[in-house]
Amino acid sequence: MNSCKPIKRFFFVLLCLLLLAICFSLFTGATTLSWQELLNDLASANQSGTAYRIFCYSRLPRTLAAIFAGSALAVSGALIQAVLNNALASPNLIGVNAGAGFFALLTASLFPALPFLVPLSAFFGAFLATLIIYGVAAKAGRSRITLILAGVAISGILSAGMDALTLLFPDDVIGATGFLIGSFSGVTMSGLFPAAYFILAGLLCACLMGYDLNVLALGETIAQSLGMRVMPLRFCFLALASLLAGSAVSFAGLLGFIGLLVPHVCRRFFGQDHRLLLPACALAGAALALCCDALGKWLFAPFEVPVGILLSFLGGPFFLFLLLQRGRGRLHE
Amino acid sequence: MNEALLQLSQVSAGYGPKAIVSDFSLTIRAGEILTLVGPNGCGKSTLLKTMAGHLPPLSGQLMLQGKPLTSYAPKALAKTLSFLPQGQPTPDIEVEQLVSHGRFPYLGFQRHMTPLDRQKTEEAMAITGVLPLRHRLLSSLSGGEKQKAYLAMVVAQDTPLLLLDEPTTYLDIGHQFELLSLVQHLNSAGKTVVMVLHDLSHALAYSHRIALLQQGRLLCCQTPASLFASGAMQQVFGVTGHQVCREGGYDYYFTP
């Protein structure tokens, strides 16, 4: 039975977790940041102080990057799972990862001198792959299953393309490994900000469209008989999901698992009302990305483990645990 | 009882180029319960989908309240006819939320439920008897309860015409009767009902008229008594029919 009170409590817990994670992330790093020095620098507007510079040019962008990427990927995953009505679905299924990865590698090998092109082309690749997959599915029969199969096929082709590029241009691709694993180190404000605006707009749209997602979850026949224009709406949701995931991928690299794991966990606590589920996913995704990134900085300091590796190491077993624990909140197949 | 609500003239329907239903003409009158019966694969469900506007007809015309069915915008159509397909999904939501989704065609851009929407949701739950289940999760319900919850959603949609595709499938006999008397109750409250039924004795007992289909064509459309007397049903299904007299009417049963 869903009642209002535990939901509020869950949201409160999530918010606290997020705040803790933000603090954890801001205060872990290669150098110990002195609180007092920072406050002094901030108070005296001393923009050349070491503490100030570390905080503004390394810690803050990195923390913001984790927040934006985590929430965008989690919400994107929740959207895709709901629209395709498939528990296995995640952003990689609609080609976001494969498209972004392939185009990022392609740019890195063709224009090794222009590193700033990599995120842009990742973003472009994610969109292109989504459009192709949707186009194929629309032509072939436009059911959810064709969409998923088309996603698997296109991802297969693009992954082969990535492998081919790694073999053909081994030297240029080395720089892109960070991108392929997924990492927040080296994120700058200027790299983050165009994408962050897209993410903010996408999150807002997604949360406003929660009600329609609930109706769509009743299946396309019922949604249609309730007067919903199912095909355009489904396209909107997939475009939104690829916008979110593509923007996140453009600065954070190919982070796996958040898009699959977070919606599953949140569905357990918040049920399947997307008006609650989507904001919850945004908070939980941000908290998870922050924690994993901070853990990566802290565990083997002064060495760093990229967040992508940690996410998969922690997320994988946790997901298996969820599978074994067949409780409520699973999407019906 | 005689105003035409939905009029099908020479409708052919199917998937792709091949018609499953062909040259089908039928008038559904306001206030009646009309049941489509026929052997498996004769096109009952295809026909119902076509009536619901989910499947565009290959040829012919459907007129809903005097206007072509295709001229309706999705939401306007959803305010005029509601369609309950077979095999509904079981999302993890409460019964009340499911029923309230029936108000979707009436919601504005902000998707905000007005007091009227809430009242209609409440009434729909009351009339279908799912009020005690309102806070239960859909996934925790039995087949019969779930079907009633979905029926409540369709009732909340508040349309003059209901299209039900095999509403009694997978239910035990007690729940089948419960659901059918619910349909009868809705009908007496003014709804026109077109449904597909597999059980011939139910069709005979609960309909005003029965349309008998064979291989995508309408064989005849008559009242239960005259259809039974004509023997067409028995012939199409290859069964022997029996009529038992009871107070106020007849009961029917069929044997090989």
XYZ file of C-alpha atoms in Angstrom:
589
model
C 0.000 0.000 0.000
C 1.374 3.394 -0.962
C 0.628 6.144 1.436
C 1.959 9.641 1.434
C 4.099 9.613 4.566
C 6.821 7.086 3.750
C 7.226 8.702 0.333
C 7.929 12.049 1.983
C 10.363 10.337 4.318
C 12.116 8.674 1.380
C 12.492 12.029 -0.331
C 13.887 13.544 2.845
C 16.409 10.703 3.189
C 17.421 11.118 -0.457
C 17.956 14.846 -0.020
C 20.118 14.265 3.064
C 22.113 11.640 1.192
C 22.637 14.052 -1.678
C 23.841 16.831 0.638
C 26.240 14.470 2.398
C 27.499 13.253 -0.966
C 28.069 16.845 -2.100
C 30.145 17.567 1.004
C 32.026 14.294 0.630
C 32.793 15.109 -2.986
C 33.816 18.734 -2.366
C 36.247 17.799 0.380
C 38.031 14.832 -1.051
C 40.762 15.183 -3.596
C 44.437 14.928 -4.327
C 45.294 17.825 -2.022
C 43.694 18.527 1.298
C 41.748 21.697 1.022
C 41.890 23.918 4.046
C 38.444 25.084 5.017
C 39.738 28.225 6.647
C 41.965 29.215 3.787
C 39.057 28.800 1.398
C 36.740 30.904 3.548
C 39.430 33.548 3.836
C 39.940 33.586 0.084
C 36.225 33.757 -0.546
C 35.694 36.514 2.004
C 38.546 38.637 0.733
C 37.707 37.871 -2.895
C 41.266 36.657 -3.302
C 40.987 34.969 -6.658
C 44.601 33.940 -6.830
C 44.637 31.973 -3.554
C 45.473 28.282 -3.902
C 42.419 27.139 -1.977
C 40.148 29.325 -4.043
C 41.624 28.108 -7.296
C 41.416 24.441 -6.351
C 37.847 24.885 -5.214
C 36.647 26.832 -8.243
C 38.590 25.163 -11.016
C 38.699 21.560 -9.842
C 36.357 20.622 -6.997
C 33.279 22.625 -7.909
C 33.162 21.707 -11.617
C 33.759 18.094 -10.744
C 30.991 18.007 -8.148
C 28.578 19.775 -10.476
C 29.516 17.390 -13.277
C 28.728 14.387 -11.079
C 25.383 15.895 -10.053
C 24.323 16.702 -13.611
C 25.569 13.480 -15.172
C 24.142 11.269 -12.428
C 20.688 12.791 -12.469
C 20.539 13.012 -16.262
C 21.517 9.375 -16.769
C 19.178 8.113 -14.060
C 16.176 10.034 -15.390
C 17.047 9.044 -18.931
C 17.069 5.389 -17.851
C 13.737 5.724 -16.069
C 12.183 7.353 -19.150
C 13.445 4.654 -21.494
C 12.374 1.832 -19.196
C 8.902 3.293 -18.938
C 8.461 4.075 -22.625
C 9.730 0.702 -23.813
C 8.109 -1.033 -20.865
C 11.226 -3.094 -20.479
C 13.191 -3.560 -17.309
C 16.387 -4.226 -19.241
C 16.294 -0.936 -21.078
C 18.856 1.742 -20.324
C 20.361 4.604 -22.317
C 22.753 2.240 -24.122
C 19.756 0.428 -25.535
C 18.640 3.348 -27.664
C 22.180 3.709 -28.951
C 23.336 6.590 -26.767
C 26.525 4.876 -25.648
C 27.385 3.263 -28.947
C 26.647 6.393 -30.973
C 28.490 8.694 -28.603
C 31.427 6.310 -28.252
C 31.843 5.753 -31.959
C 31.711 9.407 -32.870
C 34.007 10.378 -30.020
C 36.605 7.850 -31.175
C 36.177 8.870 -34.785
C 36.819 12.517 -33.944
C 39.746 11.612 -31.709
C 41.351 9.648 -34.539
C 40.577 12.028 -37.382
C 41.291 15.306 -35.584
C 43.713 14.436 -32.803
C 44.697 18.097 -32.586
C 41.205 19.264 -31.686
C 40.295 17.587 -28.380
C 37.374 19.948 -27.684
C 35.501 18.372 -30.595
C 35.200 15.038 -28.756
C 32.307 15.909 -26.429
C 30.432 17.695 -29.202
C 30.684 14.751 -31.532
C 29.683 12.383 -28.702
C 26.558 14.397 -28.226
C 25.878 14.423 -31.948
C 26.535 10.662 -32.214
C 24.125 9.860 -29.394
C 21.372 11.760 -31.146
C 22.104 10.315 -34.540
C 22.076 6.744 -33.253
C 18.763 7.330 -31.476
C 17.220 8.774 -34.631
C 18.427 5.866 -36.764
C 17.124 3.289 -34.308
C 13.792 5.005 -34.051
C 13.576 5.390 -37.821
C 14.286 1.714 -38.401
C 11.751 0.682 -35.789
C 9.119 3.021 -37.205
C 9.622 1.570 -40.656
C 9.762 -2.069 -39.546
C 6.665 -2.169 -37.436
C 7.165 0.326 -34.617
C 6.418 -2.005 -31.757
C 8.493 -1.809 -28.602
C 10.239 -5.066 -29.425
C 11.386 -3.886 -32.867
C 12.743 -0.780 -31.208
C 14.779 -2.873 -28.785
C 16.030 -5.215 -31.506
C 16.964 -2.288 -33.734
C 18.861 -0.818 -30.775
C 20.793 -4.037 -30.289
C 21.636 -4.220 -34.010
C 22.782 -0.598 -34.355
C 24.762 -0.830 -31.114
C 26.446 -3.949 -32.481
C 27.441 -2.179 -35.693
C 28.757 0.882 -33.859
C 30.676 -1.219 -31.332
C 32.349 -3.015 -34.201
C 33.166 0.413 -35.605
C 34.723 1.395 -32.284
C 36.831 -1.763 -32.224
C 37.941 -1.130 -35.791
C 38.977 2.423 -34.906
C 40.949 1.219 -31.881
C 42.838 -1.187 -34.128
C 43.405 1.314 -36.933
C 44.433 4.324 -34.837
C 45.788 2.841 -31.611
C 47.826 5.950 -30.741
C 45.110 8.550 -31.086
C 42.600 6.447 -29.231
C 44.679 6.196 -26.053
C 43.549 9.671 -25.123
C 39.968 8.558 -25.430
C 40.112 5.688 -22.922
C 39.092 8.029 -20.136
C 36.080 8.885 -22.207
C 35.229 5.238 -22.837
C 35.383 4.334 -19.153
C 33.685 7.456 -17.931
C 35.333 9.927 -15.611
C 34.754 13.364 -14.102
C 38.407 14.282 -13.694
C 39.413 17.215 -15.831
C 35.871 18.538 -16.291
C 35.919 22.308 -16.640
C 33.104 24.777 -16.233
C 33.290 25.694 -19.894
C 33.048 22.020 -20.887
C 30.183 21.452 -18.488
C 27.960 24.398 -19.046
C 26.381 24.143 -22.457
C 25.493 20.538 -21.641
C 24.249 21.417 -18.158
C 21.644 23.769 -19.609
C 20.339 20.975 -21.806
C 20.213 18.688 -18.790
C 18.336 21.204 -16.662
C 15.785 21.770 -19.403
C 15.482 18.030 -19.996
C 14.972 17.243 -16.313
C 12.291 19.900 -16.040
C 10.451 18.590 -19.112
C 10.680 15.013 -17.908
C 9.273 15.844 -14.489
C 6.411 17.800 -16.051
C 5.530 14.922 -18.345
C 5.338 12.333 -15.564
C 1.580 12.043 -15.786
C 1.645 11.202 -19.475
C 4.295 8.605 -18.785
C 1.970 6.987 -16.248
C -0.762 6.728 -18.874
C 1.683 5.426 -21.463
C 2.718 2.714 -18.997
C -0.774 1.219 -19.367
C 0.289 -0.020 -22.787
C -0.106 1.623 -26.157
C -3.600 0.270 -26.850
C -5.074 1.623 -23.649
C -3.107 4.873 -23.872
C -4.444 5.348 -27.390
C -8.007 4.591 -26.370
C -7.648 7.237 -23.659
C -6.992 9.764 -26.412
C -3.207 9.908 -26.261
C -1.188 10.331 -29.446
C 1.071 7.433 -28.618
C 3.606 7.541 -31.449
C 4.571 11.243 -31.281
C 4.650 11.127 -27.506
C 6.871 8.068 -27.430
C 9.213 9.802 -29.854
C 9.258 12.867 -27.595
C 10.194 10.783 -24.587
C 12.959 8.948 -26.426
C 14.327 12.229 -27.784
C 14.251 13.634 -24.267
C 16.031 10.562 -22.910
C 18.724 10.780 -25.562
C 19.123 14.518 -24.964
C 19.704 13.865 -21.263
C 22.024 10.920 -21.709
C 23.820 12.456 -24.680
C 24.488 15.677 -22.750
C 25.810 13.711 -19.775
C 27.991 11.526 -21.963
C 29.438 14.588 -23.680
C 31.365 15.652 -20.571
C 31.409 12.526 -18.403
C 32.134 9.818 -20.946
C 30.354 6.496 -21.262
C 29.093 5.934 -17.756
C 27.244 2.691 -17.522
C 24.921 1.327 -14.918
C 23.455 4.511 -13.441
C 20.699 4.467 -16.051
C 19.884 0.848 -15.278
C 20.475 0.671 -11.554
C 18.974 3.875 -10.165
C 15.487 3.544 -11.688
C 15.247 -0.021 -10.373
C 16.176 0.964 -6.853
C 13.918 4.020 -6.870
C 10.963 2.059 -8.192
C 11.211 -0.113 -5.109
C 10.781 2.796 -2.768
C 8.624 5.178 -4.759
C 6.447 2.817 -6.771
C 5.567 3.478 -10.366
C 4.052 6.926 -10.245
C 6.454 8.760 -12.536
C 5.540 12.125 -11.064
C 7.418 10.949 -7.963
C 9.761 8.450 -9.561
C 11.476 10.868 -11.947
C 12.476 13.473 -9.312
C 13.551 10.635 -7.037
C 15.724 9.183 -9.803
C 17.314 12.586 -10.391
C 18.255 12.922 -6.712
C 19.415 9.339 -6.311
C 21.402 9.376 -9.569
C 23.224 12.529 -8.515
C 23.973 11.090 -5.073
C 25.254 7.817 -6.515
C 27.520 9.506 -9.064
C 28.908 11.850 -6.404
C 29.588 9.038 -3.960
C 31.280 6.822 -6.523
C 33.398 9.691 -7.811
C 34.437 10.739 -4.307
C 35.177 7.124 -3.345
C 37.322 6.840 -6.458
C 39.324 9.881 -5.367
C 39.591 8.742 -1.762
C 40.086 4.944 -1.822
C 43.564 4.744 -3.327
C 44.633 8.360 -2.836
C 46.770 9.855 -4.270
C 45.786 7.621 -7.196
C 42.363 8.008 -8.712
C 39.992 5.308 -9.890
C 37.695 6.615 -12.671
C 34.094 6.747 -11.587
C 33.012 4.471 -14.435
C 35.064 1.581 -13.070
C 33.773 2.059 -9.557
C 30.178 2.315 -10.721
C 30.409 -0.976 -12.539
C 32.231 -2.699 -9.665
C 29.668 -1.550 -7.125
C 26.625 -1.390 -9.367
C 26.987 -4.825 -10.926
C 26.870 -6.891 -7.731
C 24.182 -4.673 -6.292
C 22.057 -5.198 -9.368
C 22.507 -8.975 -9.104
C 21.429 -8.731 -5.477
C 18.274 -6.892 -6.565
C 17.546 -9.577 -9.125
C 17.814 -12.338 -6.546
C 15.580 -10.433 -4.199
C 12.464 -10.454 -6.342
C 10.373 -7.894 -4.542
C 7.876 -5.346 -5.621
C 8.606 -2.629 -8.071
C 9.754 -4.838 -10.882
C 8.530 -3.937 -14.313
C 6.362 -6.667 -15.693
C 7.830 -8.233 -18.782
C -33.411 2.444 -28.499
C -33.320 3.258 -32.202
C -31.009 6.202 -32.676
C -27.903 5.100 -34.563
C -24.776 5.628 -32.461
C -22.213 3.920 -34.639
C -22.863 2.975 -38.206
C -20.607 0.686 -40.224
C -21.191 0.594 -43.946
C -19.371 -1.891 -46.145
C -16.332 -1.860 -43.907
C -13.338 -3.997 -44.737
C -10.596 -4.205 -42.151
C -7.391 -6.078 -41.477
C -3.651 -5.799 -41.208
C -1.724 -5.056 -44.350
C -3.397 -5.612 -47.697
C -5.363 -8.715 -46.696
C -8.806 -8.041 -45.285
C -9.843 -10.118 -42.268
C -13.282 -8.533 -42.117
C -14.923 -7.683 -45.413
C -18.020 -5.849 -46.549
C -19.379 -5.464 -43.066
C -22.456 -3.324 -42.485
C -24.045 -2.920 -39.092
C -25.773 -0.206 -37.111
C -25.260 0.045 -33.382
C -28.219 1.686 -31.735
C -27.986 3.873 -28.691
C -28.844 2.026 -25.502
C -28.342 -1.561 -26.586
C -25.966 -4.348 -25.649
C -24.696 -5.868 -28.853
C -22.493 -8.925 -28.699
C -20.197 -10.138 -31.446
C -19.857 -13.910 -31.576
C -18.139 -16.192 -34.029
C -15.544 -18.952 -34.246
C -11.862 -18.200 -33.517
C -10.205 -16.072 -36.170
C -13.465 -14.814 -37.691
C -12.443 -11.184 -37.149
C -14.356 -10.180 -34.004
C -11.402 -8.476 -32.349
C -10.281 -6.884 -35.615
C -13.754 -5.489 -36.037
C -13.815 -4.125 -32.499
C -10.417 -2.465 -33.000
C -11.690 -0.894 -36.182
C -14.755 0.428 -34.357
C -12.457 1.857 -31.679
C -10.508 3.731 -34.336
C -7.299 1.850 -33.571
C -7.220 0.205 -36.950
C -8.092 2.321 -39.972
C -10.598 0.518 -42.223
C -9.255 -0.684 -45.568
C -12.457 0.465 -47.202
C -15.970 1.474 -46.239
C -17.033 4.045 -43.705
C -17.717 4.279 -39.993
C -20.030 7.022 -38.774
C -19.955 7.807 -35.059
C -22.842 10.031 -33.953
C -23.305 11.103 -37.536
C -19.685 12.130 -38.115
C -16.989 10.037 -39.815
C -14.920 8.205 -37.193
C -11.690 9.377 -38.826
C -12.672 13.032 -38.394
C -12.476 12.769 -34.596
C -9.399 14.115 -32.822
C -7.923 11.521 -30.421
C -9.267 13.176 -27.280
C -12.692 13.887 -28.745
C -12.910 10.237 -29.765
C -11.869 9.151 -26.274
C -14.767 11.181 -24.883
C -17.238 9.415 -27.153
C -16.151 5.797 -27.089
C -13.986 3.776 -24.762
C -12.276 0.537 -25.612
C -11.101 -2.177 -23.251
C -8.721 -4.497 -25.122
C -7.778 -8.008 -24.065
C -4.838 -8.663 -21.758
C -4.126 -5.460 -19.851
C -0.733 -4.795 -18.299
C -0.312 -4.737 -14.510
C 1.712 -1.667 -13.605
C 2.625 -1.165 -9.973
C 0.019 1.497 -9.227
C -3.010 1.755 -6.990
C -6.505 0.982 -8.227
C -7.635 4.554 -7.642
C -4.827 5.903 -9.804
C -5.678 3.470 -12.579
C -9.331 4.496 -12.492
C -8.374 8.174 -12.519
C -6.433 7.595 -15.749
C -9.867 7.179 -17.336
C -10.160 10.964 -16.992
C -7.097 11.551 -19.181
C -9.050 12.806 -22.215
C -10.637 15.514 -20.036
C -7.454 16.829 -18.455
C -5.966 20.123 -19.540
C -2.383 20.818 -20.421
C -1.328 20.776 -16.783
C -2.857 17.329 -16.262
C -4.641 18.575 -13.202
C -7.706 16.702 -11.938
C -10.707 18.976 -11.339
C -13.343 18.219 -8.658
C -15.531 16.886 -11.474
C -12.794 14.455 -12.503
C -12.467 13.252 -8.928
C -16.205 12.848 -8.618
C -16.389 10.805 -11.833
C -13.513 8.628 -10.623
C -15.321 8.079 -7.336
C -18.601 7.221 -9.098
C -16.877 4.812 -11.446
C -15.296 2.989 -8.519
C -18.624 2.879 -6.704
C -20.638 1.544 -9.621
C -18.101 -1.199 -10.383
C -17.664 -2.121 -6.742
C -13.925 -1.465 -6.518
C -14.193 1.206 -3.809
C -12.909 -1.201 -1.132
C -9.879 -1.909 -3.330
C -9.014 1.721 -4.067
C -5.674 1.714 -2.243
C -4.628 -1.770 -3.275
C -1.841 -2.191 -5.795
C -2.990 -3.501 -9.143
C -0.403 -6.275 -8.988
C -1.931 -7.601 -5.760
C -5.404 -8.116 -7.243
C -6.970 -11.325 -8.515
C -7.919 -11.611 -12.177
C -11.550 -10.726 -11.493
C -10.693 -7.718 -9.345
C -8.202 -6.461 -11.905
C -10.770 -6.733 -14.684
C -13.262 -4.781 -12.595
C -10.635 -2.109 -11.912
C -10.019 -1.719 -15.643
C -13.756 -1.615 -16.258
C -13.950 1.154 -13.653
C -11.295 3.071 -15.605
C -13.369 2.779 -18.765
C -16.483 3.876 -16.847
C -14.604 6.913 -15.508
C -13.941 7.810 -19.122
C -17.659 8.579 -19.188
C -18.429 7.777 -22.817
C -21.805 6.850 -24.292
C -20.291 3.852 -26.083
C -18.241 1.063 -24.492
C -16.331 -1.485 -26.561
C -15.238 -4.528 -24.546
C -13.061 -7.245 -26.017
C -13.741 -10.545 -24.237
C -14.223 -8.983 -20.815
C -14.813 -12.368 -19.162
C -11.754 -14.236 -20.427
C -9.620 -15.863 -17.696
C -12.265 -15.241 -15.046
C -13.921 -18.009 -13.060
C -17.625 -18.569 -13.639
C -18.699 -16.556 -10.589
C -16.684 -13.528 -11.673
C -17.913 -13.937 -15.239
C -21.508 -13.536 -14.087
C -20.543 -10.679 -11.797
C -18.863 -8.846 -14.667
C -21.736 -9.447 -17.065
C -24.336 -8.186 -14.619
C -22.107 -5.166 -14.139
C -22.232 -4.606 -17.891
C -26.011 -4.954 -17.730
C -26.119 -2.455 -14.892
C -24.025 0.051 -16.867
C -26.340 -0.464 -19.806
C -29.417 0.288 -17.728
C -27.623 3.466 -16.633
C -27.579 4.537 -20.282
C -24.389 3.115 -21.793
C -24.350 1.435 -25.163
C -22.163 -1.661 -25.066
C -20.554 -3.617 -27.878
C -18.634 -6.643 -26.663
C -17.007 -9.794 -27.879
C -17.944 -12.938 -25.954
C -16.887 -16.527 -26.407
C -19.529 -18.101 -24.245
C -22.683 -18.469 -26.341
C -25.022 -18.946 -23.401
C -23.702 -15.704 -21.853
C -24.138 -13.923 -25.168
C -27.724 -15.160 -25.417
C -28.532 -14.269 -21.822
C -27.013 -10.798 -21.631
C -27.449 -9.168 -25.058
C -30.203 -7.282 -26.796
C -28.834 -8.275 -30.164
C -26.177 -10.711 -31.299
C -24.077 -10.296 -34.431
C -22.906 -13.663 -35.711
C -19.691 -13.583 -37.713
C -18.219 -16.233 -39.930
C -14.940 -15.860 -41.813
C -14.962 -12.102 -41.642
C -18.542 -11.642 -42.769
C -21.691 -10.794 -40.900
C -24.006 -13.767 -41.090
C -26.890 -12.211 -39.231
C -27.681 -9.790 -36.447
C -30.783 -10.653 -34.438
C -32.271 -10.792 -30.981
C -31.082 -13.796 -28.942
C -34.400 -15.647 -29.171
C -34.782 -15.367 -32.929
C -31.105 -16.099 -33.534
C -31.354 -19.254 -31.460
C -34.572 -20.260 -33.225
C -32.977 -19.785 -36.646
C -30.308 -22.362 -35.796
C -27.549 -20.327 -37.502
C -25.404 -20.232 -34.378
C -25.594 -23.968 -33.872
C -24.594 -24.488 -37.483
C -21.625 -22.097 -37.445
C -20.138 -23.578 -34.299
C -21.180 -27.179 -35.041
C -22.938 -27.635 -31.719
C -26.373 -28.568 -30.470
C -28.242 -25.902 -28.552
C -30.679 -26.440 -25.718
C -33.232 -24.051 -24.362
C -34.439 -24.239 -20.792
C -37.507 -22.353 -19.732
C -37.275 -20.352 -16.555
C -39.300 -17.645 -14.973
C -39.126 -14.533 -17.097
C -37.163 -15.973 -19.989
C -34.924 -18.727 -21.228
C -31.552 -20.169 -20.351
C -29.404 -21.726 -23.009
C -26.699 -24.340 -23.014
C -24.750 -26.081 -25.718
C -23.473 -29.625 -26.171
C -21.384 -31.189 -28.958
